[in-house]
Amino acid sequence: MSKIVTVVPRPERPHTIGQKNKRTKQYKKEAVAVKKMSLKTKSFTEAKSSIQGISSSIVVTSKSNDNEITEVSDTEIVSDVRVTQTNNGVSVELYLEPSDSAQKTLADKKASEQKSKDLEAAKNKYKENVKAYEVRFNDYAIEYLIDKNTSTIYETTTDYNSISQSKFTGSMDENISFNLDGLEMTAFNHYVGNDSVAIFNDSSGNSNKSSEMNPETTKSTYFKSLNLPSENISIVNKLKLPLKFKTSVFLFHWYYVCSD
């Protein structure tokens, strides 16, 4: 027959309890002393030295006050202090202000990232507002660029680099009308709301089905000499100039392109 044995923990001795209470009082005294210190505007090294002058057992650590700049050095300046007291001691966390160079590096990084985003947005806007179509024949093709920003259509062929242009009215989902070199023409999406296929008709009775192309590729391949007004406006708007100077720059650039 087995016996059940109950083990009762030995109560702490009064002497041990007294020692704990004494240490706790000492930790509290140290924590209060640290909180009263003027640590802000001091470097981490200076602040740590002052804190551990109260007690070398105080644990002092540093942390950046900027979540985006995690690396800080011991020479950085204290901007805030957090004191924690437990039964095991006192710990102090010093929040440091990142250096000017670190903040500039972060600002430059953000500016670079924003520039990349702006360029990507401009690229996407270009694709949205400029459409390209190709009518393919056996031995050549007709290339069209439609700039919705200025309601202008441009035409060239793969075997002859002359560029014709005309203003147009209407929309591709319904019908656009224009005149290229005296020839009245219309164009529209083969399927409403779908730019992948368009029909180009002229007053001579010709009707040609075209396929949507990449506008950047079409422009760089067949319209190299063409400077779209929408591109010029986009470039000028990126310049940090007063409006009257932006206007002058644009007009000069457009005059130069047209008179070339």
Coordinates of C-alpha atoms in Angstrom, one line a residue:
M1 CA 0.0 0.0 0.0
S2 CA 1.5 3.4 -1.1
K3 CA 1.5 6.5 1.0
I4 CA 0.6 10.0 -0.2
V5 CA 3.2 12.4 0.9
T6 CA 2.5 16.2 0.9
V7 CA 5.5 18.5 0.8
V8 CA 4.9 21.9 2.3
P9 CA 7.3 24.6 1.0
R10 CA 9.3 26.1 3.8
P11 CA 8.3 29.7 4.5
E12 CA 10.8 32.4 3.7
R13 CA 12.9 33.4 6.6
P14 CA 12.2 36.8 8.0
H15 CA 15.8 37.7 7.2
T16 CA 15.3 36.9 3.4
I17 CA 12.1 38.9 3.3
G18 CA 13.9 41.8 4.9
Q19 CA 16.7 41.7 2.3
K20 CA 14.2 41.7 -0.6
N21 CA 12.3 44.7 0.9
K22 CA 15.5 46.5 1.3
R23 CA 16.6 45.9 -2.3
T24 CA 13.1 47.0 -3.5
K25 CA 13.4 50.2 -1.6
Q26 CA 16.8 50.8 -3.0
Y27 CA 15.6 50.2 -6.6
K28 CA 12.7 52.6 -6.0
K29 CA 15.1 55.2 -4.7
E30 CA 17.4 54.8 -7.8
A31 CA 14.4 55.0 -10.2
V32 CA 13.2 58.2 -8.6
A33 CA 16.7 59.6 -8.7
V34 CA 17.0 58.8 -12.5
K35 CA 13.6 60.4 -13.2
K36 CA 14.7 63.6 -11.5
M37 CA 17.8 63.9 -13.7
S38 CA 18.0 66.4 -16.6
L39 CA 19.1 63.9 -19.3
K40 CA 17.5 65.5 -22.4
T41 CA 19.9 67.2 -24.8
K42 CA 22.8 65.1 -23.5
S43 CA 24.5 62.5 -25.6
F44 CA 23.8 58.8 -24.9
T45 CA 27.4 58.4 -23.6
E46 CA 27.0 61.4 -21.2
A47 CA 23.5 60.3 -20.0
K48 CA 24.6 56.7 -19.4
S49 CA 27.6 57.9 -17.4
S50 CA 25.4 60.1 -15.2
I51 CA 22.8 57.4 -14.6
Q52 CA 25.3 54.7 -13.7
G53 CA 26.9 57.3 -11.3
I54 CA 23.8 56.6 -9.2
S55 CA 24.3 52.9 -9.4
S56 CA 26.5 50.8 -11.7
S57 CA 23.8 48.0 -11.6
I58 CA 21.3 50.2 -13.6
V59 CA 20.9 48.8 -17.1
V60 CA 21.0 51.6 -19.7
T61 CA 20.0 51.0 -23.3
S62 CA 19.3 53.2 -26.3
K63 CA 16.6 53.3 -29.0
S64 CA 15.9 55.6 -31.9
N65 CA 12.9 57.9 -31.5
D66 CA 12.3 57.5 -35.3
N67 CA 10.8 54.1 -36.3
E68 CA 12.2 54.6 -39.8
I69 CA 15.8 55.2 -38.6
T70 CA 16.7 52.3 -36.3
E71 CA 20.4 52.8 -36.2
V72 CA 21.8 55.3 -33.7
S73 CA 25.2 55.9 -32.2
D74 CA 26.3 56.7 -28.7
T75 CA 26.9 60.3 -29.7
E76 CA 23.2 61.0 -30.6
I77 CA 21.2 63.3 -28.3
V78 CA 18.6 62.0 -25.8
S79 CA 15.1 63.2 -26.6
D80 CA 13.1 61.1 -24.1
V81 CA 13.7 58.8 -21.1
R82 CA 11.8 55.7 -20.0
V83 CA 12.6 54.3 -16.5
T84 CA 11.4 50.8 -15.4
Q85 CA 11.7 49.4 -11.9
T86 CA 11.2 45.7 -11.1
N87 CA 12.0 43.5 -8.1
N88 CA 15.3 42.7 -9.9
G89 CA 16.5 46.2 -10.5
V90 CA 16.2 49.3 -12.6
S91 CA 16.5 49.7 -16.3
V92 CA 16.5 52.9 -18.3
E93 CA 15.8 53.2 -22.0
L94 CA 17.0 56.4 -23.7
Y95 CA 15.3 57.5 -26.9
L96 CA 17.8 59.2 -29.2
E97 CA 17.4 61.8 -31.9
P98 CA 18.9 60.5 -35.2
S99 CA 21.8 62.6 -36.6
D100 CA 21.2 65.2 -39.3
S101 CA 23.0 63.0 -41.8
A102 CA 20.8 60.0 -41.0
Q103 CA 17.7 62.2 -41.4
K104 CA 19.0 63.6 -44.7
T105 CA 19.7 60.1 -45.9
L106 CA 16.2 59.0 -45.1
A107 CA 14.7 62.2 -46.7
D108 CA 16.8 61.6 -49.9
K109 CA 15.7 58.0 -50.0
K110 CA 12.0 59.0 -49.7
A111 CA 12.5 61.7 -52.4
S112 CA 14.0 59.1 -54.7
E113 CA 11.2 56.6 -54.0
Q114 CA 8.6 59.4 -54.7
K115 CA 10.4 60.4 -57.9
S116 CA 10.2 56.7 -59.0
K117 CA 6.5 56.6 -58.2
D118 CA 5.9 59.9 -60.0
L119 CA 7.7 58.6 -63.1
E120 CA 5.7 55.4 -63.0
A121 CA 2.5 57.3 -62.6
A122 CA 3.4 59.6 -65.5
K123 CA 4.2 56.5 -67.6
N124 CA 0.9 54.9 -66.7
K125 CA -0.9 58.2 -67.5
Y126 CA 0.9 58.4 -70.9
K127 CA -0.4 54.9 -71.7
E128 CA -3.9 55.8 -70.7
N129 CA -4.1 59.0 -72.7
V130 CA -2.0 58.0 -75.8
K131 CA -3.2 55.1 -77.9
A132 CA -1.4 53.4 -80.7
Y133 CA -2.9 51.3 -83.6
E134 CA -1.5 49.4 -86.5
V135 CA -3.1 48.5 -89.8
R136 CA -1.0 45.6 -91.2
F137 CA -0.7 44.9 -94.9
N138 CA 1.5 42.3 -96.7
D139 CA 4.5 44.5 -97.2
Y140 CA 4.0 47.5 -94.9
A141 CA 1.8 48.9 -92.1
I142 CA 0.0 52.1 -91.3
E143 CA 0.8 53.4 -87.7
Y144 CA -1.5 55.7 -85.8
L145 CA -1.0 57.6 -82.5
I146 CA -4.0 59.1 -80.8
D147 CA -3.3 61.7 -78.2
K148 CA -6.4 62.1 -76.1
N149 CA -4.9 65.0 -74.1
T150 CA -4.8 67.3 -77.2
S151 CA -7.4 65.5 -79.4
T152 CA -4.8 65.0 -82.0
I153 CA -4.2 61.9 -84.2
Y154 CA -0.9 61.2 -86.0
E155 CA -0.3 58.9 -88.9
T156 CA 2.8 57.4 -90.6
T157 CA 3.7 54.2 -92.5
T158 CA 6.5 51.7 -91.9
D159 CA 7.9 52.3 -95.4
Y160 CA 7.8 56.1 -95.4
N161 CA 8.7 58.3 -92.4
S162 CA 6.5 61.3 -93.2
I163 CA 4.1 62.1 -90.4
S164 CA 0.6 63.5 -90.9
Q165 CA -1.6 64.9 -88.1
S166 CA -5.1 66.2 -87.5
K167 CA -7.3 67.3 -84.8
F168 CA -10.2 64.9 -84.1
T169 CA -13.6 65.1 -82.5
G170 CA -15.6 62.4 -80.7
S171 CA -14.5 59.4 -78.8
M172 CA -13.3 55.9 -79.9
D173 CA -16.1 54.2 -78.1
E174 CA -18.5 56.0 -80.5
N175 CA -16.7 57.5 -83.4
I176 CA -13.9 60.0 -84.0
S177 CA -13.7 62.2 -87.1
F178 CA -10.6 63.7 -88.6
N179 CA -8.9 64.8 -91.8
L180 CA -5.5 63.6 -92.8
D181 CA -3.9 65.3 -95.8
G182 CA -7.4 66.2 -97.2
L183 CA -8.9 62.7 -96.7
E184 CA -11.9 62.6 -94.4
M185 CA -11.6 59.7 -92.0
T186 CA -13.4 58.1 -89.1
A187 CA -12.3 55.6 -86.5
F188 CA -13.9 53.7 -83.6
N189 CA -13.4 50.7 -81.3
H190 CA -14.6 47.5 -82.8
Y191 CA -16.0 46.6 -79.4
V192 CA -17.3 49.4 -77.1
G193 CA -15.1 49.7 -74.1
N194 CA -12.4 47.6 -75.6
D195 CA -9.4 49.3 -77.2
S196 CA -7.8 46.1 -78.5
V197 CA -9.3 46.4 -82.0
A198 CA -10.3 49.6 -83.9
I199 CA -11.7 50.2 -87.4
F200 CA -10.4 53.0 -89.6
N201 CA -12.6 54.2 -92.5
D202 CA -12.0 56.9 -95.1
S203 CA -14.2 58.8 -97.5
S204 CA -12.8 56.7 -100.4
G205 CA -14.6 53.7 -99.1
N206 CA -11.6 51.9 -97.5
S207 CA -12.2 50.2 -94.2
N208 CA -9.3 48.7 -92.3
K209 CA -9.2 46.7 -89.0
S210 CA -6.3 47.7 -86.7
S211 CA -4.7 46.2 -83.6
E212 CA -3.8 48.1 -80.5
M213 CA -0.1 48.5 -80.0
N214 CA 2.2 49.6 -77.2
P215 CA 2.2 53.5 -77.5
E216 CA 5.7 53.9 -76.2
T217 CA 7.2 51.3 -78.6
T218 CA 5.2 52.7 -81.6
K219 CA 6.3 56.3 -80.8
S220 CA 10.0 55.4 -80.3
T221 CA 10.0 53.2 -83.5
Y222 CA 7.9 55.2 -86.0
F223 CA 7.4 58.7 -84.5
K224 CA 10.9 59.4 -83.2
S225 CA 10.9 63.0 -84.4
L226 CA 7.4 63.7 -82.9
N227 CA 7.2 65.7 -79.7
L228 CA 3.7 65.4 -78.3
P229 CA 2.4 68.5 -76.6
S230 CA 1.1 66.4 -73.7
E231 CA 4.7 65.2 -73.1
N232 CA 6.0 68.8 -73.2
I233 CA 3.4 69.9 -70.7
S234 CA 4.2 67.0 -68.4
I235 CA 7.9 67.8 -68.5
V236 CA 7.4 71.5 -67.9
N237 CA 5.1 70.8 -65.0
K238 CA 7.9 68.9 -63.3
L239 CA 10.0 72.0 -63.3
K240 CA 9.9 73.9 -60.0
L241 CA 9.3 77.3 -61.7
P242 CA 6.6 80.0 -61.3
L243 CA 3.6 79.5 -63.7
K244 CA 4.6 82.4 -66.0
F245 CA 8.1 80.9 -66.5
K246 CA 6.6 77.4 -67.1
T247 CA 4.4 79.0 -69.8
S248 CA 7.3 80.7 -71.4
V249 CA 9.4 77.5 -71.3
F250 CA 6.6 75.5 -72.9
L251 CA 5.9 78.1 -75.6
F252 CA 9.6 78.3 -76.5
H253 CA 9.9 74.6 -76.6
W254 CA 6.8 74.1 -78.7
Y255 CA 7.8 76.9 -81.1
Y256 CA 11.2 75.3 -81.5
V257 CA 9.7 71.8 -82.2
C258 CA 7.2 73.2 -84.7
S259 CA 9.7 75.3 -86.6
D260 CA 12.3 72.6 -86.8

